[in-house]
Short mmCIF file of C-alpha atoms in Angstrom, two decimals:
data_model
loop_
_atom_site.label_atom_id
_atom_site.label_comp_id
_atom_site.label_asym_id
_atom_site.label_seq_id
_atom_site.Cartn_x
_atom_site.Cartn_y
_atom_site.Cartn_z
CA MET A 24 22.07 1.06 29.90
CA GLU A 25 20.44 3.47 32.39
CA PHE A 26 17.48 5.68 31.40
CA PRO A 27 19.42 8.99 30.98
CA ASP A 28 21.97 7.23 28.76
CA VAL A 29 19.25 5.58 26.66
CA PHE A 30 17.47 8.92 26.27
CA LEU A 31 20.69 10.67 25.18
CA VAL A 32 21.58 7.95 22.67
CA ALA A 33 18.01 8.02 21.33
CA GLY A 34 18.31 11.79 20.82
CA LEU A 35 21.54 11.36 18.86
CA ILE A 36 19.88 8.66 16.74
CA PHE A 37 17.06 11.06 15.86
CA VAL A 38 19.56 13.77 14.89
CA VAL A 39 21.25 11.38 12.45
CA ALA A 40 17.96 10.01 11.10
CA GLY A 41 16.60 13.55 10.74
CA LEU A 42 19.71 14.59 8.80
CA VAL A 43 19.17 11.75 6.32
CA LYS A 44 15.48 12.68 5.96
CA GLY A 45 16.33 16.32 5.41
CA LEU A 46 18.86 15.37 2.73
CA VAL A 47 16.87 12.83 0.68
CA GLY A 48 13.29 13.10 2.00
CA PHE A 49 13.05 9.66 3.61
CA GLY A 50 14.88 7.27 5.95
CA LEU A 51 13.72 8.57 9.33
CA PRO A 52 11.63 5.54 10.40
CA ALA A 53 13.90 2.88 8.90
CA LEU A 54 17.14 4.29 10.28
CA SER A 55 15.85 5.39 13.68
CA LEU A 56 13.87 2.18 14.21
CA GLY A 57 16.81 -0.02 13.29
CA LEU A 58 19.21 1.83 15.60
CA LEU A 59 16.74 2.20 18.46
CA THR A 60 16.11 -1.54 18.56
CA LEU A 61 19.76 -1.96 19.52
CA ILE A 62 19.08 -0.23 22.85
CA MET A 63 15.36 -0.95 23.46
CA GLY A 64 12.58 -3.31 22.40
CA HIS A 65 10.92 -3.07 18.99
CA GLN A 66 7.54 -2.20 20.52
CA THR A 67 9.03 0.71 22.48
CA ALA A 68 11.08 1.91 19.51
CA ILE A 69 8.17 1.93 17.05
CA THR A 70 6.11 4.00 19.51
CA LEU A 71 8.99 6.45 19.99
CA ILE A 72 9.29 7.25 16.27
CA LEU A 73 5.60 8.03 15.69
CA VAL A 74 5.43 11.70 16.72
CA PRO A 75 8.67 12.81 14.99
CA SER A 76 7.55 10.92 11.87
CA LEU A 77 4.07 12.47 11.92
CA VAL A 78 5.25 16.06 12.40
CA THR A 79 8.17 15.97 9.93
CA ASN A 80 6.03 14.25 7.30
CA PHE A 81 3.24 16.81 7.72
CA TRP A 82 5.79 19.56 7.15
CA GLN A 83 7.29 17.77 4.15
CA ALA A 84 3.88 17.01 2.57
CA PHE A 85 2.73 20.63 2.61
CA SER A 86 6.06 22.26 1.66
CA GLY A 87 7.17 22.63 -1.94
CA GLY A 88 4.23 24.17 -3.79
CA ASN A 89 3.19 20.99 -5.64
CA PHE A 90 0.54 19.68 -3.25
CA SER A 91 -2.56 19.82 -5.48
CA VAL A 92 -0.73 18.59 -8.59
CA LEU A 93 0.75 15.61 -6.75
CA VAL A 94 -2.52 14.67 -5.01
CA LYS A 95 -4.35 14.63 -8.37
CA ARG A 96 -1.66 12.42 -9.87
CA LEU A 97 -0.97 10.07 -6.96
CA TRP A 98 -4.26 9.86 -5.05
CA LEU A 99 -5.03 6.28 -6.12
CA PHE A 100 -1.66 4.99 -4.93
CA LEU A 101 -1.91 6.98 -1.68
CA VAL A 102 -5.40 5.70 -0.81
CA PHE A 103 -4.48 2.06 -1.32
CA ALA A 104 -1.18 2.54 0.54
CA ALA A 105 -3.26 3.40 3.61
CA VAL A 106 -5.85 0.62 3.52
CA THR A 107 -3.54 -2.39 3.99
CA VAL A 108 -1.41 -1.01 6.83
CA TRP A 109 -3.71 -2.72 9.35
CA ALA A 110 -3.11 -6.09 7.68
CA GLY A 111 0.66 -5.68 7.90
CA ALA A 112 0.39 -4.61 11.54
CA LEU A 113 -1.71 -7.69 12.30
CA VAL A 114 0.90 -9.96 10.70
CA LEU A 115 3.64 -8.10 12.64
CA THR A 116 2.18 -9.28 15.95
CA ARG A 117 2.53 -12.91 14.78
CA LEU A 118 5.74 -12.84 12.73
CA GLN A 119 9.16 -13.87 13.99
CA ASP A 120 11.49 -10.89 14.37
CA GLY A 121 13.75 -10.43 11.36
CA TRP A 122 11.70 -11.76 8.45
CA SER A 123 10.18 -8.47 7.31
CA GLU A 124 13.48 -6.56 7.62
CA THR A 125 15.38 -9.22 5.66
CA LEU A 126 12.86 -9.20 2.82
CA LEU A 127 12.60 -5.41 2.70
CA GLY A 128 16.38 -5.01 2.75
CA SER A 129 16.77 -7.51 -0.10
CA LEU A 130 14.25 -5.66 -2.26
CA PHE A 131 15.96 -2.31 -1.66
CA ILE A 132 19.34 -3.76 -2.64
CA LEU A 133 17.95 -5.32 -5.83
CA TYR A 134 16.46 -1.96 -6.85
CA ALA A 135 19.37 0.32 -5.93
CA LEU A 136 22.23 -1.56 -7.61
CA PRO A 137 20.88 -1.33 -11.19
CA GLY A 138 19.96 2.32 -10.60
CA LEU A 139 23.47 3.19 -9.47
CA ALA A 140 24.74 1.39 -12.58
CA GLY A 141 22.66 3.77 -14.72
CA LEU A 142 19.66 1.50 -15.35
CA GLN A 143 16.81 3.73 -14.14
CA PRO A 144 13.28 2.51 -15.08
CA ARG A 145 10.66 4.96 -16.36
CA LEU A 146 6.95 4.16 -16.33
CA SER A 147 4.61 5.12 -19.17
CA PRO A 148 1.37 6.96 -18.22
CA SER A 149 -0.68 3.78 -18.74
CA ALA A 150 1.69 1.68 -16.60
CA GLU A 151 1.66 4.39 -13.93
CA ARG A 152 -2.14 4.11 -13.64
CA TRP A 153 -2.51 0.34 -13.51
CA LEU A 154 0.42 -0.13 -11.13
CA ALA A 155 -0.92 2.44 -8.65
CA VAL A 156 -3.33 0.04 -6.92
CA PRO A 157 -1.16 -3.11 -6.50
CA LEU A 158 1.93 -1.13 -5.53
CA GLY A 159 -0.11 0.98 -3.10
CA LEU A 160 -1.49 -2.16 -1.45
CA LEU A 161 2.02 -3.60 -1.19
CA ASN A 162 3.37 -0.38 0.31
CA GLY A 163 0.71 -0.46 3.03
CA LEU A 164 1.47 -4.07 3.85
CA PHE A 165 5.19 -3.37 4.28
CA THR A 166 4.39 -0.27 6.34
CA GLY A 167 2.44 -2.35 8.85
CA LEU A 168 5.05 -5.11 8.85
CA THR A 169 8.18 -3.00 9.30
CA GLY A 170 7.15 0.45 10.55
CA THR A 171 8.86 1.97 7.48
CA PHE A 172 7.05 3.59 4.58
CA ASN A 173 9.51 3.41 1.68
CA PHE A 174 8.78 0.27 -0.34
CA PRO A 175 7.74 0.28 -3.09
CA GLY A 176 6.53 3.90 -2.91
CA VAL A 177 9.90 5.63 -3.22
CA ILE A 178 10.84 3.37 -6.14
CA TYR A 179 7.46 3.98 -7.82
CA PHE A 180 7.78 7.75 -7.44
CA GLN A 181 11.33 7.72 -8.80
CA SER A 182 10.16 5.90 -11.93
CA LEU A 183 7.65 8.69 -12.68
CA GLY A 184 10.36 11.19 -13.57
CA LEU A 185 9.44 13.67 -10.83
CA THR A 186 11.76 16.60 -10.17
CA ARG A 187 13.79 16.69 -6.97
CA ASP A 188 11.30 18.92 -5.13
CA GLU A 189 8.27 16.99 -6.45
CA LEU A 190 9.82 13.70 -5.36
CA VAL A 191 10.51 14.96 -1.85
CA GLN A 192 6.97 16.34 -1.47
CA ALA A 193 5.40 13.17 -2.93
CA MET A 194 7.28 11.11 -0.36
CA GLY A 195 6.02 13.46 2.34
CA LEU A 196 2.42 12.83 1.28
CA LEU A 197 2.92 9.06 1.31
CA PHE A 198 4.72 9.09 4.65
CA LEU A 199 2.12 11.35 6.30
CA ILE A 200 -0.77 9.10 5.29
CA SER A 201 1.23 6.00 6.23
CA THR A 202 2.17 7.38 9.65
CA VAL A 203 -1.46 8.09 10.52
CA ALA A 204 -2.55 4.67 9.24
CA LEU A 205 0.26 2.95 11.15
CA TRP A 206 -0.60 4.76 14.37
CA LEU A 207 -4.26 3.75 14.12
CA SER A 208 -3.42 0.18 13.12
CA LEU A 209 -0.88 -0.41 15.89
CA SER A 210 -3.31 1.04 18.43
CA ARG A 211 -6.01 -1.31 17.17
CA VAL A 212 -3.85 -4.43 17.56
CA GLY A 213 -2.51 -3.29 20.95
CA TYR A 214 1.11 -2.87 19.86
CA LEU A 215 1.71 0.73 21.02
CA GLU A 216 3.16 1.67 24.42
CA ALA A 217 1.19 4.75 25.46
CA ASP A 218 3.77 5.78 28.09
CA GLN A 219 6.33 6.33 25.30
CA LEU A 220 4.29 9.01 23.51
CA GLY A 221 5.63 11.71 25.86
CA PRO A 222 9.28 10.89 25.07
CA SER A 223 8.25 10.66 21.40
CA VAL A 224 7.16 14.31 21.54
CA VAL A 225 10.52 15.28 23.08
CA MET A 226 12.35 13.55 20.20
CA MET A 227 10.92 16.11 17.77
CA LEU A 228 13.67 18.57 18.78
CA PRO A 229 16.71 16.47 17.80
CA THR A 230 14.82 15.28 14.72
CA PHE A 231 14.23 18.83 13.45
CA ILE A 232 17.85 19.76 14.12
CA GLY A 233 18.91 16.92 11.85
CA VAL A 234 16.28 17.73 9.21
CA TYR A 235 17.40 21.37 9.05
CA VAL A 236 21.04 20.41 8.50
CA GLY A 237 20.09 17.82 5.88
CA GLN A 238 17.97 20.31 3.95
CA ARG A 239 20.88 22.74 3.81
CA PHE A 240 23.01 20.04 2.20
CA ARG A 241 20.23 19.11 -0.26
CA LYS A 242 19.99 22.64 -1.66
CA GLY A 243 23.55 22.34 -2.92
CA LEU A 244 22.88 19.18 -4.97
CA SER A 245 22.01 19.06 -8.67
CA GLU A 246 19.07 16.92 -9.87
CA LYS A 247 21.46 14.19 -11.08
CA ALA A 248 23.52 14.22 -7.90
CA PHE A 249 20.35 14.15 -5.79
CA ARG A 250 19.05 11.04 -7.56
CA ARG A 251 22.35 9.26 -7.03
CA VAL A 252 22.31 10.20 -3.35
CA VAL A 253 18.75 8.83 -3.10
CA LEU A 254 19.81 5.54 -4.71
CA ALA A 255 22.89 5.29 -2.50
CA THR A 256 20.69 5.89 0.55
CA ILE A 257 18.26 3.17 -0.59
CA LEU A 258 21.21 0.79 -1.00
CA GLY A 259 22.57 1.70 2.43
CA LEU A 260 19.16 1.21 4.06
CA GLY A 261 18.77 -2.09 2.23
CA LEU A 262 22.10 -3.41 3.45
CA TYR A 263 21.36 -2.19 6.96
CA LEU A 264 17.85 -3.70 7.11
CA PHE A 265 19.12 -6.97 5.66
CA ALA A 266 21.86 -7.17 8.30
CA VAL A 267 19.42 -6.33 11.12
CA GLY A 268 16.93 -8.92 9.85
CA VAL A 269 19.47 -11.71 9.46
CA SER A 270 20.90 -10.94 12.90
CA ALA A 271 17.43 -11.21 14.44
CA LEU A 272 16.70 -14.48 12.62
CA LEU A 273 19.97 -15.99 13.79
CA GLY A 274 19.18 -15.02 17.34
#
């Protein structure tokens, strides 16, 4: 595929990924990274998603009016979600393609199916506190390994009983911190392609077009419908990541 064609397809991918993010608050890195690796290398793709991820997550983190409340409640999880990104990125440079995606996809599927069947876990205040550190550490590890920020953070936040707007803003906080940590970690291990940062800036436009459309759809959803859409999106991402991972492992 020639450069103009690759650039056009990449733009369309960011529109679709932005739409999903605007609708449910997450999915931009996982979806865009998975689709981009069909037309370019993983190293190029992960560099290309950094600027759209950083800017959209900054916007999401500071929109919604719940910033101070969420930071006070989630700071422990957020701090530890940042500190292990470097470890995951280091493992990424040594791991065979496909393993991290297969594992992450499997975990998403195992979580989403019971939720769609009506079995939604709720954490007590004491469980919320003691799980913050280990789950934060695990989230950072998966961020470095896969370039996606969702697991187990989105699942943890859902189990706290947050409202729709609180959940979306909480995910924005996690994703913003994770994007910065991932950028620094990948730079440290030499995994970024600096010449792709310019095209990454350009990809903000199609991303924001998608986000705007997705947000318009989200405003028409009830709390119950929104949670089901989130679970369905987690299931879809899980199936997709599992398929991508298995395909890479099989060569």
